Amino acid sequence: MSILVDPSGPDDVFRYAALSTLALRQLVARHSSIGGRCDGCGFSVSELVPLCPEAAAALRELTHREGRGTSAVELPQFSTDDLLRVAASHHPDRVGRCARCGFVFSSECDVCPTVRAVRVELEVRGVVPIGGAEPGKGLCAGKSRSWEMDGRTVVEWRRAISSCEACPLLAQCRIDAATAVERGDGPQRMIMAGNAYDSHGNIVDGERLGLYESLTTATRRRENAEVAA
């Protein structure tokens, strides 16, 4: 049996696999360990077994889905307060593990996957500043939603542009963007290399971003109204 407590059989595996990602996260939240016992089922926890079987199995399924790159889609459904509470509960214990999910920390990684995902979502919302880049990577690495224009405001666009301007890979990114434009597959409706690109791949002047946001918002509303009619 692993430290996260294996499901008792295949029926349990299928039961958790059938749950939505949101339902799994809600299950984990209900089965939090308080005072040495799970608040949801009363299971006795310890430093060696920090989770009850229900929370452990749900987290295992979530980890499996994260490996497929699907779980991050669910984070926007949570409020900022909920995300902050989740991040606060995933802190190191006395034996070098995350007290909430059991993740084993190392000198190269002192943040568990849950907190990393929460931080990215909070960066997207502008709640916390965009973190520093890993060696050889840009500030946008793993945070592409922060650089997308659809569904975001002009304030968020400007924040992404400012981050680009402080990125150590800005010069190379500008070369890559210019090369992509020459090939005919340049960026569209996104921020890249410190520039905002419209739906046709043209650069939007920084001083006209507010006007561009107003025009595109009005166009989307008109198109939605025509579809509804």
PDB file of C-alpha atoms in Angstrom:
ATOM      1  CA  MET A   1       0.000   0.000   0.000  1.00  0.00           C
ATOM      2  CA  SER A   2       1.384   3.426  -0.932  1.00  0.00           C
ATOM      3  CA  ILE A   3       1.651   6.429   1.321  1.00  0.00           C
ATOM      4  CA  LEU A   4      -1.477   7.834  -0.324  1.00  0.00           C
ATOM      5  CA  VAL A   5      -3.442   4.661   0.441  1.00  0.00           C
ATOM      6  CA  ASP A   6      -4.420   2.604  -2.578  1.00  0.00           C
ATOM      7  CA  PRO A   7      -8.079   2.039  -3.462  1.00  0.00           C
ATOM      8  CA  SER A   8      -9.317  -1.292  -2.171  1.00  0.00           C
ATOM      9  CA  GLY A   9     -10.244  -2.676  -5.580  1.00  0.00           C
ATOM     10  CA  PRO A  10     -11.133  -1.997  -9.241  1.00  0.00           C
ATOM     11  CA  ASP A  11     -14.664  -0.918  -8.345  1.00  0.00           C
ATOM     12  CA  ASP A  12     -13.231   1.978  -6.344  1.00  0.00           C
ATOM     13  CA  VAL A  13     -10.933   2.923  -9.224  1.00  0.00           C
ATOM     14  CA  PHE A  14     -13.857   3.080 -11.641  1.00  0.00           C
ATOM     15  CA  ARG A  15     -15.960   4.992  -9.107  1.00  0.00           C
ATOM     16  CA  TYR A  16     -13.416   7.797  -8.824  1.00  0.00           C
ATOM     17  CA  ALA A  17     -12.729   7.809 -12.569  1.00  0.00           C
ATOM     18  CA  ALA A  18     -16.441   8.397 -13.198  1.00  0.00           C
ATOM     19  CA  LEU A  19     -16.471  11.583 -11.103  1.00  0.00           C
ATOM     20  CA  SER A  20     -15.949  14.984 -12.680  1.00  0.00           C
ATOM     21  CA  THR A  21     -12.777  16.877 -11.855  1.00  0.00           C
ATOM     22  CA  LEU A  22     -14.814  19.441  -9.915  1.00  0.00           C
ATOM     23  CA  ALA A  23     -16.491  16.655  -7.905  1.00  0.00           C
ATOM     24  CA  LEU A  24     -13.103  15.136  -7.108  1.00  0.00           C
ATOM     25  CA  ARG A  25     -11.761  18.463  -5.868  1.00  0.00           C
ATOM     26  CA  GLN A  26     -14.865  18.955  -3.729  1.00  0.00           C
ATOM     27  CA  LEU A  27     -14.372  15.478  -2.268  1.00  0.00           C
ATOM     28  CA  VAL A  28     -10.767  16.314  -1.379  1.00  0.00           C
ATOM     29  CA  ALA A  29     -11.900  19.557   0.269  1.00  0.00           C
ATOM     30  CA  ARG A  30     -14.474  17.683   2.395  1.00  0.00           C
ATOM     31  CA  HIS A  31     -11.897  15.133   3.550  1.00  0.00           C
ATOM     32  CA  SER A  32      -9.384  17.532   5.062  1.00  0.00           C
ATOM     33  CA  SER A  33      -7.323  16.373   8.038  1.00  0.00           C
ATOM     34  CA  ILE A  34      -7.825  18.389  11.212  1.00  0.00           C
ATOM     35  CA  GLY A  35      -6.356  17.519  14.604  1.00  0.00           C
ATOM     36  CA  GLY A  36      -5.043  14.133  13.487  1.00  0.00           C
ATOM     37  CA  ARG A  37      -8.341  12.979  11.967  1.00  0.00           C
ATOM     38  CA  CYS A  38     -10.078  13.429   8.634  1.00  0.00           C
ATOM     39  CA  ASP A  39     -12.902  15.903   9.052  1.00  0.00           C
ATOM     40  CA  GLY A  40     -14.973  13.992   6.513  1.00  0.00           C
ATOM     41  CA  CYS A  41     -14.674  10.354   7.606  1.00  0.00           C
ATOM     42  CA  GLY A  42     -12.774  10.336  10.907  1.00  0.00           C
ATOM     43  CA  PHE A  43      -9.792   8.414   9.523  1.00  0.00           C
ATOM     44  CA  SER A  44      -6.710   8.745  11.765  1.00  0.00           C
ATOM     45  CA  VAL A  45      -3.881  10.451   9.884  1.00  0.00           C
ATOM     46  CA  SER A  46      -0.204  10.762  10.693  1.00  0.00           C
ATOM     47  CA  GLU A  47       2.987  12.133   9.189  1.00  0.00           C
ATOM     48  CA  LEU A  48       3.494   8.802   7.404  1.00  0.00           C
ATOM     49  CA  VAL A  49      -0.129   8.541   6.230  1.00  0.00           C
ATOM     50  CA  PRO A  50      -1.275  12.174   5.869  1.00  0.00           C
ATOM     51  CA  LEU A  51      -4.488  11.449   3.945  1.00  0.00           C
ATOM     52  CA  CYS A  52      -7.585   9.338   4.405  1.00  0.00           C
ATOM     53  CA  PRO A  53      -8.364   6.724   1.696  1.00  0.00           C
ATOM     54  CA  GLU A  54     -11.099   8.901   0.151  1.00  0.00           C
ATOM     55  CA  ALA A  55      -8.874  11.975  -0.257  1.00  0.00           C
ATOM     56  CA  ALA A  56      -5.908   9.878  -1.383  1.00  0.00           C
ATOM     57  CA  ALA A  57      -7.877   8.075  -4.100  1.00  0.00           C
ATOM     58  CA  ALA A  58      -9.431  11.325  -5.328  1.00  0.00           C
ATOM     59  CA  LEU A  59      -6.014  13.010  -5.447  1.00  0.00           C
ATOM     60  CA  ARG A  60      -4.590  10.044  -7.342  1.00  0.00           C
ATOM     61  CA  GLU A  61      -7.289  10.380  -9.986  1.00  0.00           C
ATOM     62  CA  LEU A  62      -6.685  14.141 -10.184  1.00  0.00           C
ATOM     63  CA  THR A  63      -2.954  13.530 -10.614  1.00  0.00           C
ATOM     64  CA  HIS A  64      -3.703  11.075 -13.423  1.00  0.00           C
ATOM     65  CA  ARG A  65      -5.825  13.696 -15.166  1.00  0.00           C
ATOM     66  CA  GLU A  66      -3.163  16.368 -14.662  1.00  0.00           C
ATOM     67  CA  GLY A  67      -0.802  14.080 -16.542  1.00  0.00           C
ATOM     68  CA  ARG A  68      -3.220  14.295 -19.451  1.00  0.00           C
ATOM     69  CA  GLY A  69      -3.324  18.086 -19.141  1.00  0.00           C
ATOM     70  CA  THR A  70      -7.031  18.365 -18.315  1.00  0.00           C
ATOM     71  CA  SER A  71      -7.366  19.362 -14.681  1.00  0.00           C
ATOM     72  CA  ALA A  72      -6.121  22.929 -15.048  1.00  0.00           C
ATOM     73  CA  VAL A  73      -9.263  23.723 -17.052  1.00  0.00           C
ATOM     74  CA  GLU A  74     -11.300  23.354 -13.863  1.00  0.00           C
ATOM     75  CA  LEU A  75      -9.431  25.919 -11.752  1.00  0.00           C
ATOM     76  CA  PRO A  76     -11.237  28.983 -13.179  1.00  0.00           C
ATOM     77  CA  GLN A  77     -14.453  27.604 -11.657  1.00  0.00           C
ATOM     78  CA  PHE A  78     -13.105  28.260  -8.164  1.00  0.00           C
ATOM     79  CA  SER A  79     -13.244  31.655  -6.467  1.00  0.00           C
ATOM     80  CA  THR A  80     -10.010  33.441  -5.614  1.00  0.00           C
ATOM     81  CA  ASP A  81     -10.707  32.938  -1.889  1.00  0.00           C
ATOM     82  CA  ASP A  82     -11.116  29.190  -2.460  1.00  0.00           C
ATOM     83  CA  LEU A  83      -7.823  29.025  -4.360  1.00  0.00           C
ATOM     84  CA  LEU A  84      -6.013  30.913  -1.622  1.00  0.00           C
ATOM     85  CA  ARG A  85      -7.403  28.518   0.987  1.00  0.00           C
ATOM     86  CA  VAL A  86      -6.275  25.534  -1.074  1.00  0.00           C
ATOM     87  CA  ALA A  87      -2.772  26.962  -1.432  1.00  0.00           C
ATOM     88  CA  ALA A  88      -2.574  27.653   2.310  1.00  0.00           C
ATOM     89  CA  SER A  89      -3.489  24.057   3.149  1.00  0.00           C
ATOM     90  CA  HIS A  90      -0.680  22.652   0.974  1.00  0.00           C
ATOM     91  CA  HIS A  91       2.283  23.563   3.198  1.00  0.00           C
ATOM     92  CA  PRO A  92       5.405  21.560   4.163  1.00  0.00           C
ATOM     93  CA  ASP A  93       5.229  19.289   7.195  1.00  0.00           C
ATOM     94  CA  ARG A  94       8.088  18.323   9.505  1.00  0.00           C
ATOM     95  CA  VAL A  95       9.286  15.430   7.329  1.00  0.00           C
ATOM     96  CA  GLY A  96       9.639  17.248   4.014  1.00  0.00           C
ATOM     97  CA  ARG A  97       6.232  16.467   2.528  1.00  0.00           C
ATOM     98  CA  CYS A  98       3.191  18.544   1.659  1.00  0.00           C
ATOM     99  CA  ALA A  99       0.896  18.306   4.681  1.00  0.00           C
ATOM    100  CA  ARG A 100      -2.164  18.134   2.422  1.00  0.00           C
ATOM    101  CA  CYS A 101      -1.258  15.903  -0.541  1.00  0.00           C
ATOM    102  CA  GLY A 102       1.873  14.094   0.629  1.00  0.00           C
ATOM    103  CA  PHE A 103       4.068  15.388  -2.208  1.00  0.00           C
ATOM    104  CA  VAL A 104       7.747  14.843  -1.350  1.00  0.00           C
ATOM    105  CA  PHE A 105       9.790  18.042  -1.623  1.00  0.00           C
ATOM    106  CA  SER A 106      13.394  18.241  -2.815  1.00  0.00           C
ATOM    107  CA  SER A 107      16.095  20.883  -3.148  1.00  0.00           C
ATOM    108  CA  GLU A 108      14.978  21.386  -6.770  1.00  0.00           C
ATOM    109  CA  CYS A 109      11.231  21.472  -6.028  1.00  0.00           C
ATOM    110  CA  ASP A 110       9.801  22.975  -2.856  1.00  0.00           C
ATOM    111  CA  VAL A 111       6.247  23.481  -4.127  1.00  0.00           C
ATOM    112  CA  CYS A 112       3.702  20.707  -4.682  1.00  0.00           C
ATOM    113  CA  PRO A 113       1.818  20.393  -8.027  1.00  0.00           C
ATOM    114  CA  THR A 114      -1.412  21.728  -6.512  1.00  0.00           C
ATOM    115  CA  VAL A 115       0.190  24.965  -5.320  1.00  0.00           C
ATOM    116  CA  ARG A 116       1.965  25.397  -8.672  1.00  0.00           C
ATOM    117  CA  ALA A 117      -1.349  25.098 -10.524  1.00  0.00           C
ATOM    118  CA  VAL A 118      -3.059  27.497  -8.110  1.00  0.00           C
ATOM    119  CA  ARG A 119      -0.244  30.044  -8.474  1.00  0.00           C
ATOM    120  CA  VAL A 120      -0.552  29.983 -12.261  1.00  0.00           C
ATOM    121  CA  GLU A 121      -4.303  30.621 -12.023  1.00  0.00           C
ATOM    122  CA  LEU A 122      -3.757  33.467  -9.530  1.00  0.00           C
ATOM    123  CA  GLU A 123      -1.147  34.975 -11.861  1.00  0.00           C
ATOM    124  CA  VAL A 124      -3.683  34.829 -14.691  1.00  0.00           C
ATOM    125  CA  ARG A 125      -6.176  36.711 -12.515  1.00  0.00           C
ATOM    126  CA  GLY A 126      -3.578  39.312 -11.550  1.00  0.00           C
ATOM    127  CA  VAL A 127      -3.937  38.431  -7.857  1.00  0.00           C
ATOM    128  CA  VAL A 128      -0.213  37.727  -7.548  1.00  0.00           C
ATOM    129  CA  PRO A 129       2.635  38.968  -9.760  1.00  0.00           C
ATOM    130  CA  ILE A 130       3.809  36.710 -12.568  1.00  0.00           C
ATOM    131  CA  GLY A 131       6.663  34.658 -11.160  1.00  0.00           C
ATOM    132  CA  GLY A 132      10.205  34.546 -12.452  1.00  0.00           C
ATOM    133  CA  ALA A 133      11.144  32.386 -15.384  1.00  0.00           C
ATOM    134  CA  GLU A 134      12.913  29.062 -15.065  1.00  0.00           C
ATOM    135  CA  PRO A 135      16.398  28.926 -16.635  1.00  0.00           C
ATOM    136  CA  GLY A 136      16.084  28.881 -20.428  1.00  0.00           C
ATOM    137  CA  LYS A 137      12.329  29.564 -20.369  1.00  0.00           C
ATOM    138  CA  GLY A 138      10.238  32.679 -20.845  1.00  0.00           C
ATOM    139  CA  LEU A 139       7.891  34.173 -18.259  1.00  0.00           C
ATOM    140  CA  CYS A 140       4.972  32.805 -20.277  1.00  0.00           C
ATOM    141  CA  ALA A 141       6.125  29.176 -20.007  1.00  0.00           C
ATOM    142  CA  GLY A 142       3.251  27.097 -18.678  1.00  0.00           C
ATOM    143  CA  LYS A 143       1.036  30.182 -18.328  1.00  0.00           C
ATOM    144  CA  SER A 144      -0.276  30.637 -21.851  1.00  0.00           C
ATOM    145  CA  ARG A 145      -3.727  31.789 -20.677  1.00  0.00           C
ATOM    146  CA  SER A 146      -2.156  34.980 -19.340  1.00  0.00           C
ATOM    147  CA  TRP A 147      -1.039  35.852 -22.870  1.00  0.00           C
ATOM    148  CA  GLU A 148      -4.308  35.017 -24.648  1.00  0.00           C
ATOM    149  CA  MET A 149      -6.525  37.966 -25.558  1.00  0.00           C
ATOM    150  CA  ASP A 150      -9.901  36.267 -25.840  1.00  0.00           C
ATOM    151  CA  GLY A 151     -11.925  36.547 -22.663  1.00  0.00           C
ATOM    152  CA  ARG A 152      -9.449  38.948 -21.074  1.00  0.00           C
ATOM    153  CA  THR A 153      -9.447  42.708 -20.470  1.00  0.00           C
ATOM    154  CA  VAL A 154      -7.159  45.452 -21.705  1.00  0.00           C
ATOM    155  CA  VAL A 155      -5.678  45.689 -18.192  1.00  0.00           C
ATOM    156  CA  GLU A 156      -4.700  42.021 -18.414  1.00  0.00           C
ATOM    157  CA  TRP A 157      -3.299  42.531 -21.918  1.00  0.00           C
ATOM    158  CA  ARG A 158      -1.086  45.358 -20.680  1.00  0.00           C
ATOM    159  CA  ARG A 159       0.081  43.239 -17.742  1.00  0.00           C
ATOM    160  CA  ALA A 160       1.147  40.500 -20.173  1.00  0.00           C
ATOM    161  CA  ILE A 161       2.936  43.037 -22.376  1.00  0.00           C
ATOM    162  CA  SER A 162       4.822  44.423 -19.358  1.00  0.00           C
ATOM    163  CA  SER A 163       5.838  40.875 -18.420  1.00  0.00           C
ATOM    164  CA  CYS A 164       7.141  40.312 -21.953  1.00  0.00           C
ATOM    165  CA  GLU A 165       9.235  43.458 -21.716  1.00  0.00           C
ATOM    166  CA  ALA A 166      10.886  42.106 -18.549  1.00  0.00           C
ATOM    167  CA  CYS A 167      11.405  38.596 -19.949  1.00  0.00           C
ATOM    168  CA  PRO A 168      15.011  37.417 -20.481  1.00  0.00           C
ATOM    169  CA  LEU A 169      14.009  35.783 -23.779  1.00  0.00           C
ATOM    170  CA  LEU A 170      12.336  38.857 -25.288  1.00  0.00           C
ATOM    171  CA  ALA A 171      14.903  39.302 -28.088  1.00  0.00           C
ATOM    172  CA  GLN A 172      14.623  35.679 -29.200  1.00  0.00           C
ATOM    173  CA  CYS A 173      10.842  35.783 -28.931  1.00  0.00           C
ATOM    174  CA  ARG A 174      10.732  38.798 -31.254  1.00  0.00           C
ATOM    175  CA  ILE A 175      12.809  36.914 -33.803  1.00  0.00           C
ATOM    176  CA  ASP A 176      10.475  33.901 -33.516  1.00  0.00           C
ATOM    177  CA  ALA A 177       7.399  36.098 -33.915  1.00  0.00           C
ATOM    178  CA  ALA A 178       8.813  37.816 -37.013  1.00  0.00           C
ATOM    179  CA  THR A 179       9.732  34.442 -38.538  1.00  0.00           C
ATOM    180  CA  ALA A 180       6.233  33.094 -37.888  1.00  0.00           C
ATOM    181  CA  VAL A 181       4.661  36.160 -39.511  1.00  0.00           C
ATOM    182  CA  GLU A 182       6.835  35.715 -42.601  1.00  0.00           C
ATOM    183  CA  ARG A 183       5.705  32.081 -42.863  1.00  0.00           C
ATOM    184  CA  GLY A 184       2.095  33.189 -42.705  1.00  0.00           C
ATOM    185  CA  ASP A 185       1.309  31.499 -39.402  1.00  0.00           C
ATOM    186  CA  GLY A 186       2.025  34.362 -37.025  1.00  0.00           C
ATOM    187  CA  PRO A 187       0.290  34.915 -33.676  1.00  0.00           C
ATOM    188  CA  GLN A 188      -3.389  35.863 -33.646  1.00  0.00           C
ATOM    189  CA  ARG A 189      -5.481  37.216 -30.741  1.00  0.00           C
ATOM    190  CA  MET A 190      -2.585  36.858 -28.358  1.00  0.00           C
ATOM    191  CA  ILE A 191       0.294  38.719 -26.759  1.00  0.00           C
ATOM    192  CA  MET A 192       3.739  37.741 -28.040  1.00  0.00           C
ATOM    193  CA  ALA A 193       7.142  39.412 -27.786  1.00  0.00           C
ATOM    194  CA  GLY A 194       5.621  42.461 -26.105  1.00  0.00           C
ATOM    195  CA  ASN A 195       3.030  43.038 -28.842  1.00  0.00           C
ATOM    196  CA  ALA A 196      -0.700  42.439 -29.059  1.00  0.00           C
ATOM    197  CA  TYR A 197      -1.837  40.743 -32.289  1.00  0.00           C
ATOM    198  CA  ASP A 198      -5.394  41.005 -33.631  1.00  0.00           C
ATOM    199  CA  SER A 199      -7.410  38.222 -35.262  1.00  0.00           C
ATOM    200  CA  HIS A 200      -5.670  38.897 -38.596  1.00  0.00           C
ATOM    201  CA  GLY A 201      -2.176  38.703 -37.137  1.00  0.00           C
ATOM    202  CA  ASN A 202      -1.589  42.457 -37.228  1.00  0.00           C
ATOM    203  CA  ILE A 203       0.048  44.288 -34.322  1.00  0.00           C
ATOM    204  CA  VAL A 204      -2.345  46.494 -32.355  1.00  0.00           C
ATOM    205  CA  ASP A 205      -0.788  49.817 -31.366  1.00  0.00           C
ATOM    206  CA  GLY A 206      -0.314  49.929 -27.598  1.00  0.00           C
ATOM    207  CA  GLU A 207      -2.098  53.279 -27.309  1.00  0.00           C
ATOM    208  CA  ARG A 208      -5.149  51.880 -29.122  1.00  0.00           C
ATOM    209  CA  LEU A 209      -5.617  48.730 -27.058  1.00  0.00           C
ATOM    210  CA  GLY A 210      -8.579  50.235 -25.194  1.00  0.00           C
ATOM    211  CA  LEU A 211     -10.330  51.108 -28.459  1.00  0.00           C
ATOM    212  CA  TYR A 212      -9.549  47.670 -29.879  1.00  0.00           C
ATOM    213  CA  GLU A 213     -11.075  46.024 -26.805  1.00  0.00           C
ATOM    214  CA  SER A 214     -14.260  48.106 -27.170  1.00  0.00           C
ATOM    215  CA  LEU A 215     -14.594  47.292 -30.878  1.00  0.00           C
ATOM    216  CA  THR A 216     -14.017  43.556 -30.465  1.00  0.00           C
ATOM    217  CA  THR A 217     -16.410  43.374 -27.501  1.00  0.00           C
ATOM    218  CA  ALA A 218     -19.131  45.115 -29.515  1.00  0.00           C
ATOM    219  CA  THR A 219     -18.526  42.776 -32.463  1.00  0.00           C
ATOM    220  CA  ARG A 220     -18.784  39.655 -30.286  1.00  0.00           C
ATOM    221  CA  ARG A 221     -22.028  40.894 -28.720  1.00  0.00           C
ATOM    222  CA  ARG A 222     -23.525  41.546 -32.150  1.00  0.00           C
ATOM    223  CA  GLU A 223     -22.488  38.110 -33.422  1.00  0.00           C
ATOM    224  CA  ASN A 224     -23.913  36.408 -30.313  1.00  0.00           C
ATOM    225  CA  ALA A 225     -27.183  38.291 -30.734  1.00  0.00           C
ATOM    226  CA  GLU A 226     -27.414  37.190 -34.379  1.00  0.00           C
ATOM    227  CA  VAL A 227     -26.800  33.570 -33.391  1.00  0.00           C
ATOM    228  CA  ALA A 228     -29.426  33.737 -30.642  1.00  0.00           C
ATOM    229  CA  ALA A 229     -31.944  35.208 -33.087  1.00  0.00           C
TER     230      ALA A 229
END
